[in-house]
């Protein structure tokens, strides 16, 4: 028996124009949980795709129990008993739990009739192992997200996986569900399964994992080290190459400032209740909460995409009724930078010019003049240049730019529109550290000019860097608002206690 | 206050001039190099289409001298005009990522409406034409409204509506044609400028120019493209996506009406069967033009000039094949093959460009 | 109440209710509706139209569409008739060759779609014109009249009571499809590909092969429908299949099929065909303009997609979409 159950040694992989992985190694022991850490874009997902046979490495080799192996397809990996739970849901919604668990078997024998009772009886075994009490005949579409997650794990286990990859399995789980999941994972470890746990929630990693591999810019920053003795700060330093820093910005006083946006006793069609929230002119208000707390949903109600059912929304002190997003932008000067840049923030197949200019077309078109590229360009180019967007030309398609530059464009279009209130949802998803710091400065300066900024983020250091005040949201309610002192330990414990007060109750 | 590392104070009031001028540093220059632009031009659909039109035109002239006769050129241009407008009618909906199977049905309904107004109601033909076009736009509105309200793909909605529109039209007209069309109206299809140019072709070109203006120089047109490329992003940027989509369908109905009335003028009659069962005969030319012209079926990109050239090419091929006496029945098979070849070539071209990262 | 909610969830319950109601209403207004002859006519229509609907249904199951169903059916029908008239081929080989032509037509669709990744809509629009063009090129729009008497007999006569011979192949195909889609891995693969293509691929299902198989089946079933219609009409009409498009979508959609794929029901689709047949028959019985059949089909589609949409909404909570 080899020392390591699964090894990836000296893996390199490049895509046209990008070196995704360079000489990356990772060694997994039997009966252990191995953390794979790294920022977005560090190469985690490429490595996972190589281990599961979706991509082939340009150099390096994979070894299973000491023997070199070649993986040419996901099927290959399955046959070698390497199972994976992907980040996105990979279940067939209308199929039963049992059939989803044994989906792999369908492909092998196309004409052998299925025997459902037998199939359900077998899948029971895996569900029991995970303490999942659902009838195998239930369609997956009726399960909660957490249960779907467990079904996916059952699906991977049903292949008799010895190596199990979990790609951000807790991303859509509540804290309580996460605890349950961890119990299951620890039991699997004790049964001898070797797991690779990908996450960027460092608290979870510390609680669960035995070894850690950290990737930074496509290289090993740490290679299969024992996790013992490594603190949060050490991990952060490995991930970003320096210590996590909270910008030392002076506190600002807004006692005299007038409110730019105020929600008073607002309830929404999406389920928010009694929301009281005020953002003053020139202030940055942070809205913190876990995934599923209803933050993005609240933003979408403020900008008029979903209806506010009770209470009042006030802009610059005047109660208003925002009927549509167009209304919010053109009448009330509210902009929204979406967390989902690719789906909601930008039009990737259109040019920089079209993306940055979309908010000013209406305005420029009013005068009856033809809306030429030149006129749009002269309106937006100052902003594109000010934000230092790196693009060969304004005609470049946004989809060809890096994540950081894309994010700059999604901010630039709101600057061009001259909004008075800007809602920024997860500003630093998928962008590198340097751009992130730059964006933070930018938002700070924007607020200095009098724009009210509402920042939504799950990234605690980001929140503590940016916000003047922090409102904490849980289960579609505001639990409390605290003034930010920029003391990380103090702020994070106060925020967590606001959330846990409810969890405990 | 901390010292800002970049000035953002004047951001809310940018001046129109100086900042846009002269850019020098190599990685921030905001215009593509001329060489890339030139190569890109030879890879455009429009260039390919012009080339094909010349090649086929030359081949037909060589094989059948009659091809270049004034009369044939006139017929060719007139038929092309109809196909071009039919292509436009589909194109303006394809822009949204949807499609409109009912263009044929709407076109015939508008034509029959116009015919009825001229013959039965006895209106002067300009009013009747306006009436027919309004009917087309109204039917387009019904499509757009149903698509937006139901949230379903326009395929299934317009599949149903083509059946309904056509069925109701046949029911009302009892499948009878209107044959007393005023000469002053019908003459549009029979006048020849310089012996070979049909006014209808000129009308098609004018419509193309109007569409170019719409998509390049108006907020509404740009919003149509944005809504088609990614509705959710457009919505969150302040585009009233639903309204825009309804307008696209109305425009499609209007253009289908134009094409229908062109056919009325050419036939000197409004005939319920002029676009086949349920107006299905229009489907192939309606898609061929935009697809040959490089309009993306997934929405968000449009080329009115490409559609014009594409529809012209398809008419040219039909005309030439008929002159060659290939047998009219095989023409449809050839057009189908053309569509197949066109989409395959288009995909090859796209992946070539993507590989070279030329766009 | 529990009974209702339990059956209300199934696809066939609603259409069955409508079928029974329609039969009762039409039957009570026009007694001749329930005559043996009339039922036989109804079943003849159902036998052919059900195949048309199945042929589209199998493509809807993978989340695509097939505009060339009618063209394939027409091409198979005139090949069948032509081979018997011109080459004096015996019935069975002619029918088998006809089905083979349909199978081939479907495979061509499937191969091009899965190899190029271009939308099925465009590819089948192109192949619709190609197949239809070949049809017209061969026949020059003239029908083949030389159909053997045995075929004419099978195409119209009953074998038991009002049950026509034509219902037999349809029943076999329907049962086979039901078995395939509920019990055989290949059928489950088809639904898995329609339900979540990415997940199916990661589970080792070959998307390419599944898409090709679905299109091949669709082509073969459309061809069978064309051949049966040829027998029913007693001539090889080149126009066979021209008006199948709307119907082919109407019946599966009435049967609760999800157009984005992953969910179809053979039984409910068959009931959809029956509903359409009863309404068409009623229009004839009451001397209502037959042109209105088209309108009725269109309205039925809209009504059915509306209902399906409502059912979906009920299954999904609004919050946290």
mmCIF file of N, CA and C in Angstrom, chain B residues 166-255:
data_model
loop_
_atom_site.group_PDB
_atom_site.id
_atom_site.type_symbol
_atom_site.label_atom_id
_atom_site.label_comp_id
_atom_site.label_asym_id
_atom_site.label_seq_id
_atom_site.Cartn_x
_atom_site.Cartn_y
_atom_site.Cartn_z
ATOM 1 N N UNK B 166 -54.130 32.552 -38.976
ATOM 2 C CA UNK B 166 -54.444 32.069 -40.318
ATOM 3 C C UNK B 166 -55.854 31.479 -40.358
ATOM 4 N N UNK B 167 -56.187 30.709 -39.317
ATOM 5 C CA UNK B 167 -57.499 30.081 -39.281
ATOM 6 C C UNK B 167 -58.617 31.116 -39.266
ATOM 7 N N UNK B 168 -58.458 32.137 -38.434
ATOM 8 C CA UNK B 168 -59.489 33.175 -38.344
ATOM 9 C C UNK B 168 -59.609 33.917 -39.677
ATOM 10 N N UNK B 169 -58.460 34.184 -40.291
ATOM 11 C CA UNK B 169 -58.466 34.899 -41.561
ATOM 12 C C UNK B 169 -59.236 34.104 -42.619
ATOM 13 N N UNK B 170 -58.940 32.801 -42.702
ATOM 14 C CA UNK B 170 -59.628 31.959 -43.687
ATOM 15 C C UNK B 170 -61.123 31.906 -43.372
ATOM 16 N N UNK B 171 -61.429 31.814 -42.097
ATOM 17 C CA UNK B 171 -62.820 31.736 -41.666
ATOM 18 C C UNK B 171 -63.578 32.997 -42.098
ATOM 19 N N UNK B 172 -62.959 34.156 -41.904
ATOM 20 C CA UNK B 172 -63.633 35.417 -42.236
ATOM 21 C C UNK B 172 -63.743 35.609 -43.745
ATOM 22 N N UNK B 173 -62.656 35.307 -44.438
ATOM 23 C CA UNK B 173 -62.668 35.579 -45.888
ATOM 24 C C UNK B 173 -63.302 34.452 -46.676
ATOM 25 N N UNK B 174 -63.633 33.345 -46.037
ATOM 26 C CA UNK B 174 -64.110 32.145 -46.714
ATOM 27 C C UNK B 174 -63.116 31.722 -47.786
ATOM 28 N N UNK B 175 -61.844 31.984 -47.576
ATOM 29 C CA UNK B 175 -60.777 31.604 -48.503
ATOM 30 C C UNK B 175 -60.939 32.235 -49.877
ATOM 31 N N UNK B 176 -61.688 33.334 -49.946
ATOM 32 C CA UNK B 176 -61.857 34.010 -51.230
ATOM 33 C C UNK B 176 -60.826 35.126 -51.383
ATOM 34 N N UNK B 177 -60.303 35.280 -52.589
ATOM 35 C CA UNK B 177 -59.322 36.330 -52.850
ATOM 36 C C UNK B 177 -60.037 37.654 -53.149
ATOM 37 N N UNK B 178 -59.322 38.758 -52.917
ATOM 38 C CA UNK B 178 -59.797 40.073 -53.362
ATOM 39 C C UNK B 178 -59.037 40.422 -54.629
ATOM 40 N N UNK B 179 -59.769 40.471 -55.734
ATOM 41 C CA UNK B 179 -59.057 40.626 -57.008
ATOM 42 C C UNK B 179 -59.217 42.009 -57.631
ATOM 43 N N UNK B 180 -60.058 42.877 -57.042
ATOM 44 C CA UNK B 180 -60.211 44.212 -57.628
ATOM 45 C C UNK B 180 -59.304 45.203 -56.925
ATOM 46 N N UNK B 181 -58.028 45.030 -57.154
ATOM 47 C CA UNK B 181 -57.056 45.913 -56.522
ATOM 48 C C UNK B 181 -56.835 47.120 -57.430
ATOM 49 N N UNK B 182 -56.894 48.341 -56.884
ATOM 50 C CA UNK B 182 -56.734 49.534 -57.722
ATOM 51 C C UNK B 182 -55.417 49.482 -58.488
ATOM 52 N N UNK B 183 -55.482 49.858 -59.740
ATOM 53 C CA UNK B 183 -54.309 49.819 -60.607
ATOM 54 C C UNK B 183 -53.196 50.708 -60.059
ATOM 55 N N UNK B 184 -53.615 51.854 -59.480
ATOM 56 C CA UNK B 184 -52.617 52.804 -58.989
ATOM 57 C C UNK B 184 -51.736 52.162 -57.916
ATOM 58 N N UNK B 185 -52.317 51.224 -57.149
ATOM 59 C CA UNK B 185 -51.533 50.540 -56.137
ATOM 60 C C UNK B 185 -50.707 49.421 -56.766
ATOM 61 N N UNK B 186 -51.380 48.612 -57.587
ATOM 62 C CA UNK B 186 -50.693 47.464 -58.176
ATOM 63 C C UNK B 186 -49.536 47.898 -59.061
ATOM 64 N N UNK B 187 -49.633 49.100 -59.608
ATOM 65 C CA UNK B 187 -48.600 49.527 -60.547
ATOM 66 C C UNK B 187 -47.212 49.593 -59.889
ATOM 67 N N UNK B 188 -47.181 49.738 -58.561
ATOM 68 C CA UNK B 188 -45.890 49.771 -57.892
ATOM 69 C C UNK B 188 -45.053 48.538 -58.209
ATOM 70 N N UNK B 189 -45.745 47.424 -58.400
ATOM 71 C CA UNK B 189 -45.014 46.200 -58.659
ATOM 72 C C UNK B 189 -44.676 46.048 -60.134
ATOM 73 N N UNK B 190 -45.187 46.955 -60.964
ATOM 74 C CA UNK B 190 -44.991 46.754 -62.408
ATOM 75 C C UNK B 190 -44.180 47.859 -63.060
ATOM 76 N N UNK B 191 -44.038 48.990 -62.339
ATOM 77 C CA UNK B 191 -43.196 50.052 -62.892
ATOM 78 C C UNK B 191 -41.754 49.567 -62.941
ATOM 79 N N UNK B 192 -41.035 50.016 -63.989
ATOM 80 C CA UNK B 192 -39.600 49.718 -64.014
ATOM 81 C C UNK B 192 -38.851 51.027 -64.193
ATOM 82 N N UNK B 193 -37.920 51.301 -63.265
ATOM 83 C CA UNK B 193 -37.033 52.440 -63.471
ATOM 84 C C UNK B 193 -35.849 51.957 -64.293
ATOM 85 N N UNK B 194 -35.450 52.739 -65.255
ATOM 86 C CA UNK B 194 -34.322 52.383 -66.144
ATOM 87 C C UNK B 194 -34.513 51.015 -66.775
ATOM 88 N N UNK B 195 -35.743 50.591 -66.846
ATOM 89 C CA UNK B 195 -36.011 49.316 -67.500
ATOM 90 C C UNK B 195 -35.821 48.081 -66.644
ATOM 91 N N UNK B 196 -35.141 48.199 -65.501
ATOM 92 C CA UNK B 196 -34.940 46.954 -64.740
ATOM 93 C C UNK B 196 -35.001 47.116 -63.224
ATOM 94 N N UNK B 197 -35.210 48.320 -62.712
ATOM 95 C CA UNK B 197 -35.238 48.457 -61.257
ATOM 96 C C UNK B 197 -36.680 48.607 -60.770
ATOM 97 N N UNK B 198 -37.048 47.751 -59.836
ATOM 98 C CA UNK B 198 -38.398 47.810 -59.289
ATOM 99 C C UNK B 198 -38.443 48.789 -58.124
ATOM 100 N N UNK B 199 -39.477 49.607 -58.043
ATOM 101 C CA UNK B 199 -39.599 50.487 -56.875
ATOM 102 C C UNK B 199 -39.640 49.691 -55.568
ATOM 103 N N UNK B 200 -40.136 48.470 -55.649
ATOM 104 C CA UNK B 200 -40.202 47.664 -54.430
ATOM 105 C C UNK B 200 -38.798 47.393 -53.887
ATOM 106 N N UNK B 201 -37.850 47.182 -54.801
ATOM 107 C CA UNK B 201 -36.479 46.942 -54.361
ATOM 108 C C UNK B 201 -35.933 48.181 -53.651
ATOM 109 N N UNK B 202 -36.278 49.353 -54.230
ATOM 110 C CA UNK B 202 -35.842 50.592 -53.583
ATOM 111 C C UNK B 202 -36.458 50.703 -52.192
ATOM 112 N N UNK B 203 -37.735 50.303 -52.088
ATOM 113 C CA UNK B 203 -38.392 50.349 -50.787
ATOM 114 C C UNK B 203 -37.653 49.455 -49.790
ATOM 115 N N UNK B 204 -37.256 48.269 -50.271
ATOM 116 C CA UNK B 204 -36.533 47.350 -49.388
ATOM 117 C C UNK B 204 -35.231 47.983 -48.911
ATOM 118 N N UNK B 205 -34.549 48.677 -49.815
ATOM 119 C CA UNK B 205 -33.290 49.319 -49.430
ATOM 120 C C UNK B 205 -33.555 50.424 -48.401
ATOM 121 N N UNK B 206 -34.641 51.169 -48.622
ATOM 122 C CA UNK B 206 -34.992 52.227 -47.667
ATOM 123 C C UNK B 206 -35.269 51.621 -46.287
ATOM 124 N N UNK B 207 -35.986 50.502 -46.285
ATOM 125 C CA UNK B 207 -36.273 49.853 -44.999
ATOM 126 C C UNK B 207 -34.975 49.416 -44.333
ATOM 127 N N UNK B 208 -34.047 48.904 -45.160
ATOM 128 C CA UNK B 208 -32.764 48.508 -44.583
ATOM 129 C C UNK B 208 -32.074 49.694 -43.909
ATOM 130 N N UNK B 209 -32.075 50.830 -44.628
ATOM 131 C CA UNK B 209 -31.416 52.020 -44.056
ATOM 132 C C UNK B 209 -32.092 52.431 -42.757
ATOM 133 N N UNK B 210 -33.420 52.337 -42.748
ATOM 134 C CA UNK B 210 -34.147 52.695 -41.529
ATOM 135 C C UNK B 210 -33.761 51.763 -40.391
ATOM 136 N N UNK B 211 -33.600 50.477 -40.702
ATOM 137 C CA UNK B 211 -33.236 49.523 -39.650
ATOM 138 C C UNK B 211 -31.809 49.772 -39.167
ATOM 139 N N UNK B 212 -30.918 50.116 -40.091
ATOM 140 C CA UNK B 212 -29.554 50.438 -39.691
ATOM 141 C C UNK B 212 -29.587 51.629 -38.735
ATOM 142 N N UNK B 213 -30.380 52.623 -39.080
ATOM 143 C CA UNK B 213 -30.517 53.791 -38.219
ATOM 144 C C UNK B 213 -31.034 53.370 -36.844
ATOM 145 N N UNK B 214 -32.064 52.539 -36.861
ATOM 146 C CA UNK B 214 -32.666 52.085 -35.605
ATOM 147 C C UNK B 214 -31.625 51.434 -34.705
ATOM 148 N N UNK B 215 -30.876 50.464 -35.257
ATOM 149 C CA UNK B 215 -29.988 49.682 -34.406
ATOM 150 C C UNK B 215 -28.703 50.419 -34.045
ATOM 151 N N UNK B 216 -28.278 51.333 -34.891
ATOM 152 C CA UNK B 216 -27.002 51.979 -34.613
ATOM 153 C C UNK B 216 -27.161 53.350 -33.982
ATOM 154 N N UNK B 217 -28.264 54.019 -34.241
ATOM 155 C CA UNK B 217 -28.320 55.428 -33.868
ATOM 156 C C UNK B 217 -29.520 55.803 -33.004
ATOM 157 N N UNK B 218 -30.212 54.815 -32.473
ATOM 158 C CA UNK B 218 -31.278 55.186 -31.539
ATOM 159 C C UNK B 218 -31.133 54.382 -30.254
ATOM 160 N N UNK B 219 -31.643 54.959 -29.190
ATOM 161 C CA UNK B 219 -31.605 54.266 -27.901
ATOM 162 C C UNK B 219 -32.451 53.002 -27.972
ATOM 163 N N UNK B 220 -33.621 53.102 -28.623
ATOM 164 C CA UNK B 220 -34.524 51.955 -28.676
ATOM 165 C C UNK B 220 -33.849 50.768 -29.351
ATOM 166 N N UNK B 221 -33.205 51.011 -30.494
ATOM 167 C CA UNK B 221 -32.553 49.925 -31.215
ATOM 168 C C UNK B 221 -31.443 49.289 -30.405
ATOM 169 N N UNK B 222 -30.647 50.128 -29.752
ATOM 170 C CA UNK B 222 -29.574 49.584 -28.917
ATOM 171 C C UNK B 222 -30.155 48.779 -27.765
ATOM 172 N N UNK B 223 -31.278 49.251 -27.243
ATOM 173 C CA UNK B 223 -31.920 48.507 -26.152
ATOM 174 C C UNK B 223 -32.442 47.156 -26.641
ATOM 175 N N UNK B 224 -32.931 47.124 -27.887
ATOM 176 C CA UNK B 224 -33.393 45.853 -28.440
ATOM 177 C C UNK B 224 -32.245 44.848 -28.468
ATOM 178 N N UNK B 225 -31.079 45.295 -28.917
ATOM 179 C CA UNK B 225 -29.922 44.400 -28.972
ATOM 180 C C UNK B 225 -29.501 43.962 -27.571
ATOM 181 N N UNK B 226 -29.505 44.907 -26.643
ATOM 182 C CA UNK B 226 -29.100 44.564 -25.278
ATOM 183 C C UNK B 226 -30.069 43.562 -24.667
ATOM 184 N N UNK B 227 -31.371 43.812 -24.858
ATOM 185 C CA UNK B 227 -32.376 42.905 -24.302
ATOM 186 C C UNK B 227 -32.246 41.522 -24.928
ATOM 187 N N UNK B 228 -31.873 41.487 -26.212
ATOM 188 C CA UNK B 228 -31.740 40.202 -26.881
ATOM 189 C C UNK B 228 -30.505 39.450 -26.429
ATOM 190 N N UNK B 229 -29.430 40.175 -26.174
ATOM 191 C CA UNK B 229 -28.185 39.513 -25.795
ATOM 192 C C UNK B 229 -28.296 38.929 -24.395
ATOM 193 N N UNK B 230 -28.806 39.684 -23.472
ATOM 194 C CA UNK B 230 -28.989 39.174 -22.111
ATOM 195 C C UNK B 230 -30.045 39.998 -21.404
ATOM 196 N N UNK B 231 -31.238 39.449 -21.378
ATOM 197 C CA UNK B 231 -32.371 40.208 -20.893
ATOM 198 C C UNK B 231 -32.180 40.636 -19.441
ATOM 199 N N UNK B 232 -31.644 39.734 -18.608
ATOM 200 C CA UNK B 232 -31.551 40.067 -17.177
ATOM 201 C C UNK B 232 -30.591 41.230 -16.949
ATOM 202 N N UNK B 233 -29.465 41.222 -17.667
ATOM 203 C CA UNK B 233 -28.512 42.316 -17.503
ATOM 204 C C UNK B 233 -29.106 43.623 -18.020
ATOM 205 N N UNK B 234 -29.802 43.566 -19.150
ATOM 206 C CA UNK B 234 -30.402 44.764 -19.715
ATOM 207 C C UNK B 234 -31.429 45.333 -18.748
ATOM 208 N N UNK B 235 -32.242 44.446 -18.191
ATOM 209 C CA UNK B 235 -33.277 44.866 -17.250
ATOM 210 C C UNK B 235 -32.666 45.625 -16.068
ATOM 211 N N UNK B 236 -31.595 45.067 -15.519
ATOM 212 C CA UNK B 236 -30.965 45.692 -14.367
ATOM 213 C C UNK B 236 -30.182 46.947 -14.743
ATOM 214 N N UNK B 237 -30.029 47.207 -16.044
ATOM 215 C CA UNK B 237 -29.383 48.443 -16.461
ATOM 216 C C UNK B 237 -30.416 49.475 -16.893
ATOM 217 N N UNK B 238 -31.673 49.197 -16.619
ATOM 218 C CA UNK B 238 -32.697 50.195 -16.875
ATOM 219 C C UNK B 238 -33.411 50.071 -18.201
ATOM 220 N N UNK B 239 -33.226 48.953 -18.908
ATOM 221 C CA UNK B 239 -33.970 48.748 -20.152
ATOM 222 C C UNK B 239 -35.316 48.134 -19.791
ATOM 223 N N UNK B 240 -36.375 48.698 -20.337
ATOM 224 C CA UNK B 240 -37.693 48.103 -20.082
ATOM 225 C C UNK B 240 -37.859 46.929 -21.039
ATOM 226 N N UNK B 241 -37.329 45.771 -20.622
ATOM 227 C CA UNK B 241 -37.190 44.637 -21.531
ATOM 228 C C UNK B 241 -38.532 44.195 -22.112
ATOM 229 N N UNK B 242 -39.548 44.147 -21.271
ATOM 230 C CA UNK B 242 -40.833 43.642 -21.759
ATOM 231 C C UNK B 242 -41.382 44.535 -22.856
ATOM 232 N N UNK B 243 -41.308 45.842 -22.605
ATOM 233 C CA UNK B 243 -41.819 46.780 -23.592
ATOM 234 C C UNK B 243 -41.027 46.652 -24.896
ATOM 235 N N UNK B 244 -39.726 46.516 -24.755
ATOM 236 C CA UNK B 244 -38.860 46.412 -25.926
ATOM 237 C C UNK B 244 -39.198 45.158 -26.742
ATOM 238 N N UNK B 245 -39.437 44.052 -26.043
ATOM 239 C CA UNK B 245 -39.740 42.812 -26.764
ATOM 240 C C UNK B 245 -41.076 42.925 -27.490
ATOM 241 N N UNK B 246 -42.048 43.558 -26.832
ATOM 242 C CA UNK B 246 -43.334 43.744 -27.508
ATOM 243 C C UNK B 246 -43.133 44.600 -28.761
ATOM 244 N N UNK B 247 -42.310 45.649 -28.632
ATOM 245 C CA UNK B 247 -42.065 46.509 -29.795
ATOM 246 C C UNK B 247 -41.398 45.730 -30.929
ATOM 247 N N UNK B 248 -40.490 44.831 -30.587
ATOM 248 C CA UNK B 248 -39.843 44.016 -31.616
ATOM 249 C C UNK B 248 -40.879 43.186 -32.368
ATOM 250 N N UNK B 249 -41.790 42.584 -31.623
ATOM 251 C CA UNK B 249 -42.813 41.770 -32.282
ATOM 252 C C UNK B 249 -43.737 42.639 -33.138
ATOM 253 N N UNK B 250 -44.023 43.851 -32.654
ATOM 254 C CA UNK B 250 -44.883 44.738 -33.449
ATOM 255 C C UNK B 250 -44.186 45.130 -34.742
ATOM 256 N N UNK B 251 -42.889 45.407 -34.630
ATOM 257 C CA UNK B 251 -42.124 45.762 -35.825
ATOM 258 C C UNK B 251 -42.132 44.589 -36.804
ATOM 259 N N UNK B 252 -41.999 43.374 -36.269
ATOM 260 C CA UNK B 252 -42.034 42.193 -37.133
ATOM 261 C C UNK B 252 -43.374 42.105 -37.855
ATOM 262 N N UNK B 253 -44.455 42.356 -37.112
ATOM 263 C CA UNK B 253 -45.780 42.319 -37.719
ATOM 264 C C UNK B 253 -45.916 43.369 -38.811
ATOM 265 N N UNK B 254 -45.401 44.559 -38.519
ATOM 266 C CA UNK B 254 -45.465 45.650 -39.490
ATOM 267 C C UNK B 254 -44.714 45.273 -40.771
ATOM 268 N N UNK B 255 -43.505 44.747 -40.616
ATOM 269 C CA UNK B 255 -42.700 44.392 -41.783
ATOM 270 C C UNK B 255 -43.325 43.223 -42.541
#
